């Protein structure tokens, strides 16, 4: 990057990649958009865009994502009073995990009535929005209007309007297993021998995700990590097994259980993709679990 013109071209390429991926781009994605840059030049270009306020930085599953920052929100509060600017900045800082009204009140030192007025004004301008948490239905958090809530807030693909989509999860479970079984059946009598056949019967989560996407059974865009959750339930249920390739990638294959699984393995908790969100209080509890009740009645 020797001159301002080349800097502008690089910046435009990076911003174009970010605009085409509203959910965010990783450093690897940006590197693919500007392959002519060295690692040091790439870091310098990204840092410059961050300093200019053109990117928001998020951590998703241990991966840093850069998301193009919508400039219309900034413009909407340009002529706002100081209270609105303070509240807006606090909400913007919280990112897609949002911020609770109590935290806004404590950090802004605004009275309840004044804060409520400011929040209503910002919501009316459509620069912020209130989102209900799936694990606490009475708790609302505020975030910028154009952001997609974090999975810990929305529940991800498994929730629709705060309701757990059990039928959807069951359909995905069956279709993922079907794909693995078809892969296993296709190479069952492999001419190159059973070891090669066994190896080729494995599939990556990305391959399964592509199959599910092509089926068109999901109204929401499923990420690879969503499919991994389903595949892990198949492993826990004894219908599939996982392995690690030499390159570190995790793969799955369908198996035929030799014996029926013991009672403990059949407990719904062992195959529930939301077991880590289950607790004694909140939306997901053992007391209200219909799967646990059905299992106990068997």
PDB file of C-alpha atoms in Angstrom:
ATOM      1  CA  UNK A   1       0.000   0.000   0.000  1.00  0.00           C
ATOM      2  CA  UNK A   2       2.275   2.750  -1.263  1.00  0.00           C
ATOM      3  CA  UNK A   3      -0.139   5.640  -1.857  1.00  0.00           C
ATOM      4  CA  UNK A   4      -3.530   7.007  -0.881  1.00  0.00           C
ATOM      5  CA  UNK A   5      -5.186   5.736  -4.057  1.00  0.00           C
ATOM      6  CA  UNK A   6      -4.195   2.136  -3.415  1.00  0.00           C
ATOM      7  CA  UNK A   7      -5.265   2.552   0.231  1.00  0.00           C
ATOM      8  CA  UNK A   8      -8.723   3.650  -0.922  1.00  0.00           C
ATOM      9  CA  UNK A   9      -9.017   0.704  -3.315  1.00  0.00           C
ATOM     10  CA  UNK A  10      -8.092  -1.753  -0.560  1.00  0.00           C
ATOM     11  CA  UNK A  11     -10.533  -0.133   1.873  1.00  0.00           C
ATOM     12  CA  UNK A  12     -13.316  -0.309  -0.722  1.00  0.00           C
ATOM     13  CA  UNK A  13     -12.675  -4.021  -1.317  1.00  0.00           C
ATOM     14  CA  UNK A  14     -12.762  -4.770   2.408  1.00  0.00           C
ATOM     15  CA  UNK A  15     -15.913  -2.711   2.989  1.00  0.00           C
ATOM     16  CA  UNK A  16     -17.585  -4.357  -0.010  1.00  0.00           C
ATOM     17  CA  UNK A  17     -16.903  -7.803   1.479  1.00  0.00           C
ATOM     18  CA  UNK A  18     -18.363  -6.664   4.808  1.00  0.00           C
ATOM     19  CA  UNK A  19     -21.474  -5.150   3.184  1.00  0.00           C
ATOM     20  CA  UNK A  20     -22.105  -8.397   1.286  1.00  0.00           C
ATOM     21  CA  UNK A  21     -21.997 -10.334   4.579  1.00  0.00           C
ATOM     22  CA  UNK A  22     -24.206  -8.452   7.077  1.00  0.00           C
ATOM     23  CA  UNK A  23     -23.502 -11.025   9.800  1.00  0.00           C
ATOM     24  CA  UNK A  24     -19.810 -10.151   9.687  1.00  0.00           C
ATOM     25  CA  UNK A  25     -16.573 -11.249   8.056  1.00  0.00           C
ATOM     26  CA  UNK A  26     -13.547 -12.917   9.598  1.00  0.00           C
ATOM     27  CA  UNK A  27      -9.921 -12.009   9.016  1.00  0.00           C
ATOM     28  CA  UNK A  28      -9.750 -15.000   6.672  1.00  0.00           C
ATOM     29  CA  UNK A  29     -12.682 -13.629   4.623  1.00  0.00           C
ATOM     30  CA  UNK A  30     -11.041 -10.217   4.389  1.00  0.00           C
ATOM     31  CA  UNK A  31      -7.742 -11.791   3.331  1.00  0.00           C
ATOM     32  CA  UNK A  32      -9.573 -13.574   0.507  1.00  0.00           C
ATOM     33  CA  UNK A  33     -11.041 -10.241  -0.639  1.00  0.00           C
ATOM     34  CA  UNK A  34      -7.596  -8.597  -0.808  1.00  0.00           C
ATOM     35  CA  UNK A  35      -5.143 -11.443  -1.521  1.00  0.00           C
ATOM     36  CA  UNK A  36      -2.495  -8.974  -2.705  1.00  0.00           C
ATOM     37  CA  UNK A  37      -1.873  -7.758   0.868  1.00  0.00           C
ATOM     38  CA  UNK A  38       0.693  -9.212   3.231  1.00  0.00           C
ATOM     39  CA  UNK A  39      -0.367 -10.127   6.790  1.00  0.00           C
ATOM     40  CA  UNK A  40       1.084  -6.882   8.182  1.00  0.00           C
ATOM     41  CA  UNK A  41      -0.638  -4.773   5.512  1.00  0.00           C
ATOM     42  CA  UNK A  42      -3.937  -6.549   6.124  1.00  0.00           C
ATOM     43  CA  UNK A  43      -3.795  -5.839   9.867  1.00  0.00           C
ATOM     44  CA  UNK A  44      -2.938  -2.186   9.188  1.00  0.00           C
ATOM     45  CA  UNK A  45      -5.872  -1.820   6.758  1.00  0.00           C
ATOM     46  CA  UNK A  46      -8.352  -3.390   9.199  1.00  0.00           C
ATOM     47  CA  UNK A  47      -7.118  -1.253  12.109  1.00  0.00           C
ATOM     48  CA  UNK A  48      -7.512   1.890  10.006  1.00  0.00           C
ATOM     49  CA  UNK A  49     -11.142   1.040   9.231  1.00  0.00           C
ATOM     50  CA  UNK A  50     -11.786   0.340  12.915  1.00  0.00           C
ATOM     51  CA  UNK A  51     -10.288   3.716  13.869  1.00  0.00           C
ATOM     52  CA  UNK A  52     -12.503   5.409  11.282  1.00  0.00           C
ATOM     53  CA  UNK A  53     -15.550   3.853  12.920  1.00  0.00           C
ATOM     54  CA  UNK A  54     -16.552   1.897   9.822  1.00  0.00           C
ATOM     55  CA  UNK A  55     -16.439  -1.514  11.521  1.00  0.00           C
ATOM     56  CA  UNK A  56     -17.961  -3.075  14.621  1.00  0.00           C
ATOM     57  CA  UNK A  57     -15.917  -5.877  16.173  1.00  0.00           C
ATOM     58  CA  UNK A  58     -17.604  -8.966  17.662  1.00  0.00           C
ATOM     59  CA  UNK A  59     -16.478 -12.256  19.137  1.00  0.00           C
ATOM     60  CA  UNK A  60     -18.581 -15.178  17.913  1.00  0.00           C
ATOM     61  CA  UNK A  61     -17.620 -18.659  19.055  1.00  0.00           C
ATOM     62  CA  UNK A  62     -14.019 -17.608  19.595  1.00  0.00           C
ATOM     63  CA  UNK A  63     -13.767 -16.022  16.118  1.00  0.00           C
ATOM     64  CA  UNK A  64     -13.419 -12.261  15.661  1.00  0.00           C
ATOM     65  CA  UNK A  65     -15.945 -10.885  13.181  1.00  0.00           C
ATOM     66  CA  UNK A  66     -15.897  -7.460  11.559  1.00  0.00           C
ATOM     67  CA  UNK A  67     -19.293  -6.023  10.716  1.00  0.00           C
ATOM     68  CA  UNK A  68     -19.925  -2.930   8.610  1.00  0.00           C
ATOM     69  CA  UNK A  69     -21.273  -0.189  10.845  1.00  0.00           C
ATOM     70  CA  UNK A  70     -24.508   1.363   9.668  1.00  0.00           C
ATOM     71  CA  UNK A  71     -23.918   5.113   9.410  1.00  0.00           C
ATOM     72  CA  UNK A  72     -27.635   6.025   9.334  1.00  0.00           C
ATOM     73  CA  UNK A  73     -27.900   5.503  13.107  1.00  0.00           C
ATOM     74  CA  UNK A  74     -25.136   8.027  13.727  1.00  0.00           C
ATOM     75  CA  UNK A  75     -26.853  10.496  11.417  1.00  0.00           C
ATOM     76  CA  UNK A  76     -30.192  10.038  13.188  1.00  0.00           C
ATOM     77  CA  UNK A  77     -28.793  11.248  16.522  1.00  0.00           C
ATOM     78  CA  UNK A  78     -26.532  13.942  15.121  1.00  0.00           C
ATOM     79  CA  UNK A  79     -28.836  16.702  16.349  1.00  0.00           C
ATOM     80  CA  UNK A  80     -29.994  14.876  19.477  1.00  0.00           C
ATOM     81  CA  UNK A  81     -29.498  16.175  23.006  1.00  0.00           C
ATOM     82  CA  UNK A  82     -26.731  14.935  25.292  1.00  0.00           C
ATOM     83  CA  UNK A  83     -28.946  12.418  27.114  1.00  0.00           C
ATOM     84  CA  UNK A  84     -29.859  10.641  23.880  1.00  0.00           C
ATOM     85  CA  UNK A  85     -26.223  10.587  22.766  1.00  0.00           C
ATOM     86  CA  UNK A  86     -25.097   9.070  26.078  1.00  0.00           C
ATOM     87  CA  UNK A  87     -27.769   6.355  25.975  1.00  0.00           C
ATOM     88  CA  UNK A  88     -27.104   5.633  22.296  1.00  0.00           C
ATOM     89  CA  UNK A  89     -23.365   5.226  22.918  1.00  0.00           C
ATOM     90  CA  UNK A  90     -24.000   2.810  25.808  1.00  0.00           C
ATOM     91  CA  UNK A  91     -26.333   0.703  23.650  1.00  0.00           C
ATOM     92  CA  UNK A  92     -23.924   0.775  20.700  1.00  0.00           C
ATOM     93  CA  UNK A  93     -21.082  -0.336  22.978  1.00  0.00           C
ATOM     94  CA  UNK A  94     -23.112  -3.390  24.099  1.00  0.00           C
ATOM     95  CA  UNK A  95     -23.165  -4.803  20.554  1.00  0.00           C
ATOM     96  CA  UNK A  96     -25.530  -7.624  19.633  1.00  0.00           C
ATOM     97  CA  UNK A  97     -25.796  -8.910  23.210  1.00  0.00           C
ATOM     98  CA  UNK A  98     -27.648  -5.770  24.188  1.00  0.00           C
ATOM     99  CA  UNK A  99     -27.781  -3.939  27.484  1.00  0.00           C
ATOM    100  CA  UNK A 100     -30.377  -4.132  30.248  1.00  0.00           C
ATOM    101  CA  UNK A 101     -32.280  -0.958  31.151  1.00  0.00           C
ATOM    102  CA  UNK A 102     -30.971  -1.131  34.730  1.00  0.00           C
ATOM    103  CA  UNK A 103     -27.387  -1.048  33.436  1.00  0.00           C
ATOM    104  CA  UNK A 104     -28.208   1.904  31.168  1.00  0.00           C
ATOM    105  CA  UNK A 105     -29.723   3.745  34.142  1.00  0.00           C
ATOM    106  CA  UNK A 106     -26.744   3.052  36.406  1.00  0.00           C
ATOM    107  CA  UNK A 107     -24.161   4.083  33.814  1.00  0.00           C
ATOM    108  CA  UNK A 108     -26.003   7.135  32.479  1.00  0.00           C
ATOM    109  CA  UNK A 109     -27.198   8.429  35.880  1.00  0.00           C
ATOM    110  CA  UNK A 110     -30.558   9.298  34.337  1.00  0.00           C
ATOM    111  CA  UNK A 111     -33.801   9.158  36.295  1.00  0.00           C
ATOM    112  CA  UNK A 112     -36.350   6.483  35.375  1.00  0.00           C
ATOM    113  CA  UNK A 113     -38.813   8.875  33.731  1.00  0.00           C
ATOM    114  CA  UNK A 114     -36.083  10.662  31.796  1.00  0.00           C
ATOM    115  CA  UNK A 115     -34.496   7.393  30.626  1.00  0.00           C
ATOM    116  CA  UNK A 116     -37.864   5.977  29.522  1.00  0.00           C
ATOM    117  CA  UNK A 117     -38.471   9.127  27.482  1.00  0.00           C
ATOM    118  CA  UNK A 118     -35.027   8.882  25.831  1.00  0.00           C
ATOM    119  CA  UNK A 119     -35.482   5.188  24.984  1.00  0.00           C
ATOM    120  CA  UNK A 120     -38.908   5.816  23.446  1.00  0.00           C
ATOM    121  CA  UNK A 121     -37.441   8.642  21.364  1.00  0.00           C
ATOM    122  CA  UNK A 122     -34.599   6.473  20.055  1.00  0.00           C
ATOM    123  CA  UNK A 123     -36.990   3.598  19.337  1.00  0.00           C
ATOM    124  CA  UNK A 124     -39.260   5.991  17.451  1.00  0.00           C
ATOM    125  CA  UNK A 125     -36.304   7.036  15.278  1.00  0.00           C
ATOM    126  CA  UNK A 126     -35.599   3.328  14.660  1.00  0.00           C
ATOM    127  CA  UNK A 127     -31.999   3.564  15.785  1.00  0.00           C
ATOM    128  CA  UNK A 128     -32.452   1.102  18.681  1.00  0.00           C
ATOM    129  CA  UNK A 129     -34.805  -1.762  19.493  1.00  0.00           C
ATOM    130  CA  UNK A 130     -35.873  -3.742  22.544  1.00  0.00           C
ATOM    131  CA  UNK A 131     -35.387  -7.522  22.406  1.00  0.00           C
ATOM    132  CA  UNK A 132     -36.735 -10.105  24.848  1.00  0.00           C
ATOM    133  CA  UNK A 133     -34.338 -12.756  26.162  1.00  0.00           C
ATOM    134  CA  UNK A 134     -35.345 -16.399  25.659  1.00  0.00           C
ATOM    135  CA  UNK A 135     -33.981 -17.393  29.067  1.00  0.00           C
ATOM    136  CA  UNK A 136     -35.865 -14.617  30.880  1.00  0.00           C
ATOM    137  CA  UNK A 137     -39.080 -13.640  29.110  1.00  0.00           C
ATOM    138  CA  UNK A 138     -39.662 -10.563  31.298  1.00  0.00           C
ATOM    139  CA  UNK A 139     -36.188  -9.192  30.686  1.00  0.00           C
ATOM    140  CA  UNK A 140     -35.604  -6.871  27.734  1.00  0.00           C
ATOM    141  CA  UNK A 141     -32.280  -5.681  26.416  1.00  0.00           C
ATOM    142  CA  UNK A 142     -31.631  -2.799  24.050  1.00  0.00           C
ATOM    143  CA  UNK A 143     -29.386  -2.903  20.986  1.00  0.00           C
ATOM    144  CA  UNK A 144     -28.922  -1.011  17.727  1.00  0.00           C
ATOM    145  CA  UNK A 145     -31.843  -1.409  15.334  1.00  0.00           C
ATOM    146  CA  UNK A 146     -29.852  -3.029  12.514  1.00  0.00           C
ATOM    147  CA  UNK A 147     -28.194  -5.727  14.660  1.00  0.00           C
ATOM    148  CA  UNK A 148     -29.192  -9.374  14.781  1.00  0.00           C
ATOM    149  CA  UNK A 149     -29.399 -10.520  18.427  1.00  0.00           C
ATOM    150  CA  UNK A 150     -26.744 -12.883  19.728  1.00  0.00           C
ATOM    151  CA  UNK A 151     -27.774 -16.539  20.068  1.00  0.00           C
ATOM    152  CA  UNK A 152     -27.679 -16.249  23.849  1.00  0.00           C
ATOM    153  CA  UNK A 153     -30.469 -13.661  23.539  1.00  0.00           C
ATOM    154  CA  UNK A 154     -32.593 -15.003  20.662  1.00  0.00           C
ATOM    155  CA  UNK A 155     -32.007 -18.735  21.210  1.00  0.00           C
ATOM    156  CA  UNK A 156     -30.692 -19.067  17.657  1.00  0.00           C
ATOM    157  CA  UNK A 157     -32.335 -21.267  15.071  1.00  0.00           C
ATOM    158  CA  UNK A 158     -34.191 -23.338  17.677  1.00  0.00           C
ATOM    159  CA  UNK A 159     -36.544 -20.525  18.711  1.00  0.00           C
ATOM    160  CA  UNK A 160     -39.350 -18.688  16.984  1.00  0.00           C
ATOM    161  CA  UNK A 161     -40.924 -15.794  18.891  1.00  0.00           C
ATOM    162  CA  UNK A 162     -39.402 -17.181  22.114  1.00  0.00           C
ATOM    163  CA  UNK A 163     -41.000 -20.606  21.588  1.00  0.00           C
ATOM    164  CA  UNK A 164     -38.745 -23.650  21.317  1.00  0.00           C
ATOM    165  CA  UNK A 165     -39.294 -25.306  17.925  1.00  0.00           C
ATOM    166  CA  UNK A 166     -39.243 -28.941  19.056  1.00  0.00           C
ATOM    167  CA  UNK A 167     -40.800 -30.240  15.816  1.00  0.00           C
ATOM    168  CA  UNK A 168     -38.211 -28.370  13.751  1.00  0.00           C
ATOM    169  CA  UNK A 169     -35.372 -29.860  15.819  1.00  0.00           C
ATOM    170  CA  UNK A 170     -36.862 -33.342  15.408  1.00  0.00           C
ATOM    171  CA  UNK A 171     -37.098 -32.915  11.610  1.00  0.00           C
ATOM    172  CA  UNK A 172     -33.482 -31.740  11.426  1.00  0.00           C
ATOM    173  CA  UNK A 173     -32.418 -34.672  13.573  1.00  0.00           C
ATOM    174  CA  UNK A 174     -34.039 -37.153  11.197  1.00  0.00           C
ATOM    175  CA  UNK A 175     -32.721 -35.474   8.045  1.00  0.00           C
ATOM    176  CA  UNK A 176     -29.150 -35.281   9.344  1.00  0.00           C
ATOM    177  CA  UNK A 177     -29.292 -38.984  10.210  1.00  0.00           C
ATOM    178  CA  UNK A 178     -30.778 -39.749   6.790  1.00  0.00           C
ATOM    179  CA  UNK A 179     -27.868 -37.993   5.069  1.00  0.00           C
ATOM    180  CA  UNK A 180     -25.306 -39.956   7.099  1.00  0.00           C
ATOM    181  CA  UNK A 181     -27.129 -43.234   6.426  1.00  0.00           C
ATOM    182  CA  UNK A 182     -27.262 -42.520   2.683  1.00  0.00           C
ATOM    183  CA  UNK A 183     -23.553 -41.773   2.702  1.00  0.00           C
ATOM    184  CA  UNK A 184     -22.868 -45.045   4.549  1.00  0.00           C
ATOM    185  CA  UNK A 185     -25.121 -47.121   2.257  1.00  0.00           C
ATOM    186  CA  UNK A 186     -23.547 -45.674  -0.876  1.00  0.00           C
ATOM    187  CA  UNK A 187     -20.071 -46.974  -0.040  1.00  0.00           C
ATOM    188  CA  UNK A 188     -21.050 -50.068   1.964  1.00  0.00           C
ATOM    189  CA  UNK A 189     -19.580 -52.473  -0.602  1.00  0.00           C
ATOM    190  CA  UNK A 190     -16.611 -50.339  -1.561  1.00  0.00           C
ATOM    191  CA  UNK A 191     -14.397 -52.065  -4.122  1.00  0.00           C
ATOM    192  CA  UNK A 192     -11.304 -50.649  -2.431  1.00  0.00           C
ATOM    193  CA  UNK A 193     -11.979 -52.485   0.804  1.00  0.00           C
ATOM    194  CA  UNK A 194     -13.839 -51.999   4.103  1.00  0.00           C
ATOM    195  CA  UNK A 195     -11.292 -49.614   5.649  1.00  0.00           C
ATOM    196  CA  UNK A 196     -11.488 -47.205   2.714  1.00  0.00           C
ATOM    197  CA  UNK A 197     -15.275 -47.594   2.692  1.00  0.00           C
ATOM    198  CA  UNK A 198     -15.486 -46.782   6.384  1.00  0.00           C
ATOM    199  CA  UNK A 199     -13.347 -43.678   5.938  1.00  0.00           C
ATOM    200  CA  UNK A 200     -15.432 -42.459   3.013  1.00  0.00           C
ATOM    201  CA  UNK A 201     -18.649 -42.906   4.990  1.00  0.00           C
ATOM    202  CA  UNK A 202     -17.723 -39.956   7.200  1.00  0.00           C
ATOM    203  CA  UNK A 203     -19.135 -36.498   6.463  1.00  0.00           C
ATOM    204  CA  UNK A 204     -18.245 -33.061   7.768  1.00  0.00           C
ATOM    205  CA  UNK A 205     -20.787 -30.788   9.416  1.00  0.00           C
ATOM    206  CA  UNK A 206     -20.394 -28.399   6.465  1.00  0.00           C
ATOM    207  CA  UNK A 207     -21.478 -31.168   4.049  1.00  0.00           C
ATOM    208  CA  UNK A 208     -24.515 -31.944   6.180  1.00  0.00           C
ATOM    209  CA  UNK A 209     -25.337 -28.232   6.428  1.00  0.00           C
ATOM    210  CA  UNK A 210     -25.200 -27.915   2.638  1.00  0.00           C
ATOM    211  CA  UNK A 211     -27.575 -30.893   2.290  1.00  0.00           C
ATOM    212  CA  UNK A 212     -30.049 -29.398   4.783  1.00  0.00           C
ATOM    213  CA  UNK A 213     -29.890 -26.012   3.042  1.00  0.00           C
ATOM    214  CA  UNK A 214     -30.585 -27.592  -0.362  1.00  0.00           C
ATOM    215  CA  UNK A 215     -33.590 -29.440   1.073  1.00  0.00           C
ATOM    216  CA  UNK A 216     -35.136 -26.082   1.913  1.00  0.00           C
ATOM    217  CA  UNK A 217     -36.756 -27.324   5.125  1.00  0.00           C
ATOM    218  CA  UNK A 218     -35.445 -24.465   7.261  1.00  0.00           C
ATOM    219  CA  UNK A 219     -36.958 -20.989   7.197  1.00  0.00           C
ATOM    220  CA  UNK A 220     -33.838 -19.594   8.857  1.00  0.00           C
ATOM    221  CA  UNK A 221     -30.248 -19.763   7.683  1.00  0.00           C
ATOM    222  CA  UNK A 222     -28.616 -22.592   9.594  1.00  0.00           C
ATOM    223  CA  UNK A 223     -24.970 -22.125  10.512  1.00  0.00           C
ATOM    224  CA  UNK A 224     -22.504 -25.008  10.622  1.00  0.00           C
ATOM    225  CA  UNK A 225     -22.477 -24.791  14.430  1.00  0.00           C
ATOM    226  CA  UNK A 226     -26.272 -25.354  14.446  1.00  0.00           C
ATOM    227  CA  UNK A 227     -25.801 -28.560  12.462  1.00  0.00           C
ATOM    228  CA  UNK A 228     -22.965 -29.624  14.788  1.00  0.00           C
ATOM    229  CA  UNK A 229     -25.421 -29.374  17.698  1.00  0.00           C
ATOM    230  CA  UNK A 230     -27.834 -31.727  15.916  1.00  0.00           C
ATOM    231  CA  UNK A 231     -25.054 -34.131  14.903  1.00  0.00           C
ATOM    232  CA  UNK A 232     -23.862 -34.286  18.503  1.00  0.00           C
ATOM    233  CA  UNK A 233     -27.356 -35.358  19.607  1.00  0.00           C
ATOM    234  CA  UNK A 234     -27.123 -38.244  17.109  1.00  0.00           C
ATOM    235  CA  UNK A 235     -23.794 -39.224  18.646  1.00  0.00           C
ATOM    236  CA  UNK A 236     -25.231 -39.079  22.184  1.00  0.00           C
ATOM    237  CA  UNK A 237     -28.209 -41.135  20.992  1.00  0.00           C
ATOM    238  CA  UNK A 238     -25.916 -43.865  19.658  1.00  0.00           C
ATOM    239  CA  UNK A 239     -27.035 -43.348  16.047  1.00  0.00           C
ATOM    240  CA  UNK A 240     -23.769 -41.831  14.830  1.00  0.00           C
ATOM    241  CA  UNK A 241     -20.123 -41.577  15.795  1.00  0.00           C
ATOM    242  CA  UNK A 242     -17.596 -38.812  15.383  1.00  0.00           C
ATOM    243  CA  UNK A 243     -13.919 -38.836  14.572  1.00  0.00           C
ATOM    244  CA  UNK A 244     -11.115 -36.356  13.982  1.00  0.00           C
ATOM    245  CA  UNK A 245      -9.261 -36.176  10.671  1.00  0.00           C
ATOM    246  CA  UNK A 246      -5.484 -35.567  10.629  1.00  0.00           C
ATOM    247  CA  UNK A 247      -6.147 -31.954   9.596  1.00  0.00           C
ATOM    248  CA  UNK A 248      -8.150 -31.423  12.799  1.00  0.00           C
ATOM    249  CA  UNK A 249     -11.628 -31.366  11.244  1.00  0.00           C
ATOM    250  CA  UNK A 250     -14.406 -33.293  13.002  1.00  0.00           C
ATOM    251  CA  UNK A 251     -16.422 -35.781  10.932  1.00  0.00           C
ATOM    252  CA  UNK A 252     -19.491 -37.948  11.528  1.00  0.00           C
ATOM    253  CA  UNK A 253     -20.863 -41.267  10.264  1.00  0.00           C
ATOM    254  CA  UNK A 254     -24.049 -43.257  10.879  1.00  0.00           C
ATOM    255  CA  UNK A 255     -23.713 -46.478  12.880  1.00  0.00           C
ATOM    256  CA  UNK A 256     -25.913 -49.399  13.833  1.00  0.00           C
ATOM    257  CA  UNK A 257     -26.010 -49.815  17.629  1.00  0.00           C
ATOM    258  CA  UNK A 258     -25.001 -53.320  18.737  1.00  0.00           C
ATOM    259  CA  UNK A 259     -27.253 -53.265  21.792  1.00  0.00           C
ATOM    260  CA  UNK A 260     -30.142 -51.035  22.904  1.00  0.00           C
ATOM    261  CA  UNK A 261     -28.854 -47.980  24.783  1.00  0.00           C
ATOM    262  CA  UNK A 262     -29.103 -48.163  28.583  1.00  0.00           C
ATOM    263  CA  UNK A 263     -31.766 -46.180  30.412  1.00  0.00           C
ATOM    264  CA  UNK A 264     -29.423 -43.390  31.478  1.00  0.00           C
ATOM    265  CA  UNK A 265     -28.488 -42.678  27.858  1.00  0.00           C
ATOM    266  CA  UNK A 266     -32.172 -42.520  26.948  1.00  0.00           C
ATOM    267  CA  UNK A 267     -32.782 -39.606  29.332  1.00  0.00           C
ATOM    268  CA  UNK A 268     -33.950 -36.669  27.158  1.00  0.00           C
ATOM    269  CA  UNK A 269     -31.275 -34.424  28.674  1.00  0.00           C
ATOM    270  CA  UNK A 270     -28.574 -36.454  26.940  1.00  0.00           C
ATOM    271  CA  UNK A 271     -29.842 -35.577  23.462  1.00  0.00           C
ATOM    272  CA  UNK A 272     -31.332 -32.131  24.112  1.00  0.00           C
ATOM    273  CA  UNK A 273     -29.467 -29.385  22.214  1.00  0.00           C
ATOM    274  CA  UNK A 274     -30.548 -26.866  24.881  1.00  0.00           C
ATOM    275  CA  UNK A 275     -29.524 -28.770  27.975  1.00  0.00           C
ATOM    276  CA  UNK A 276     -26.921 -26.126  28.800  1.00  0.00           C
ATOM    277  CA  UNK A 277     -29.716 -23.519  29.047  1.00  0.00           C
ATOM    278  CA  UNK A 278     -31.903 -25.672  31.297  1.00  0.00           C
ATOM    279  CA  UNK A 279     -32.053 -24.572  34.932  1.00  0.00           C
ATOM    280  CA  UNK A 280     -34.427 -24.431  37.890  1.00  0.00           C
ATOM    281  CA  UNK A 281     -35.827 -21.037  36.827  1.00  0.00           C
ATOM    282  CA  UNK A 282     -36.528 -19.374  33.501  1.00  0.00           C
ATOM    283  CA  UNK A 283     -38.127 -20.465  30.247  1.00  0.00           C
ATOM    284  CA  UNK A 284     -36.468 -23.907  30.070  1.00  0.00           C
ATOM    285  CA  UNK A 285     -36.815 -25.973  33.257  1.00  0.00           C
ATOM    286  CA  UNK A 286     -36.927 -29.723  34.073  1.00  0.00           C
ATOM    287  CA  UNK A 287     -40.297 -29.201  35.790  1.00  0.00           C
ATOM    288  CA  UNK A 288     -41.956 -28.017  32.571  1.00  0.00           C
ATOM    289  CA  UNK A 289     -40.097 -30.328  30.159  1.00  0.00           C
ATOM    290  CA  UNK A 290     -42.634 -32.389  28.210  1.00  0.00           C
ATOM    291  CA  UNK A 291     -39.894 -34.748  27.003  1.00  0.00           C
ATOM    292  CA  UNK A 292     -38.859 -35.553  30.571  1.00  0.00           C
ATOM    293  CA  UNK A 293     -42.504 -36.164  31.528  1.00  0.00           C
ATOM    294  CA  UNK A 294     -43.028 -38.493  28.549  1.00  0.00           C
ATOM    295  CA  UNK A 295     -39.844 -40.411  29.371  1.00  0.00           C
ATOM    296  CA  UNK A 296     -40.867 -40.874  33.011  1.00  0.00           C
ATOM    297  CA  UNK A 297     -44.294 -42.161  31.917  1.00  0.00           C
ATOM    298  CA  UNK A 298     -42.749 -44.919  29.744  1.00  0.00           C
TER     299      UNK A 298
END
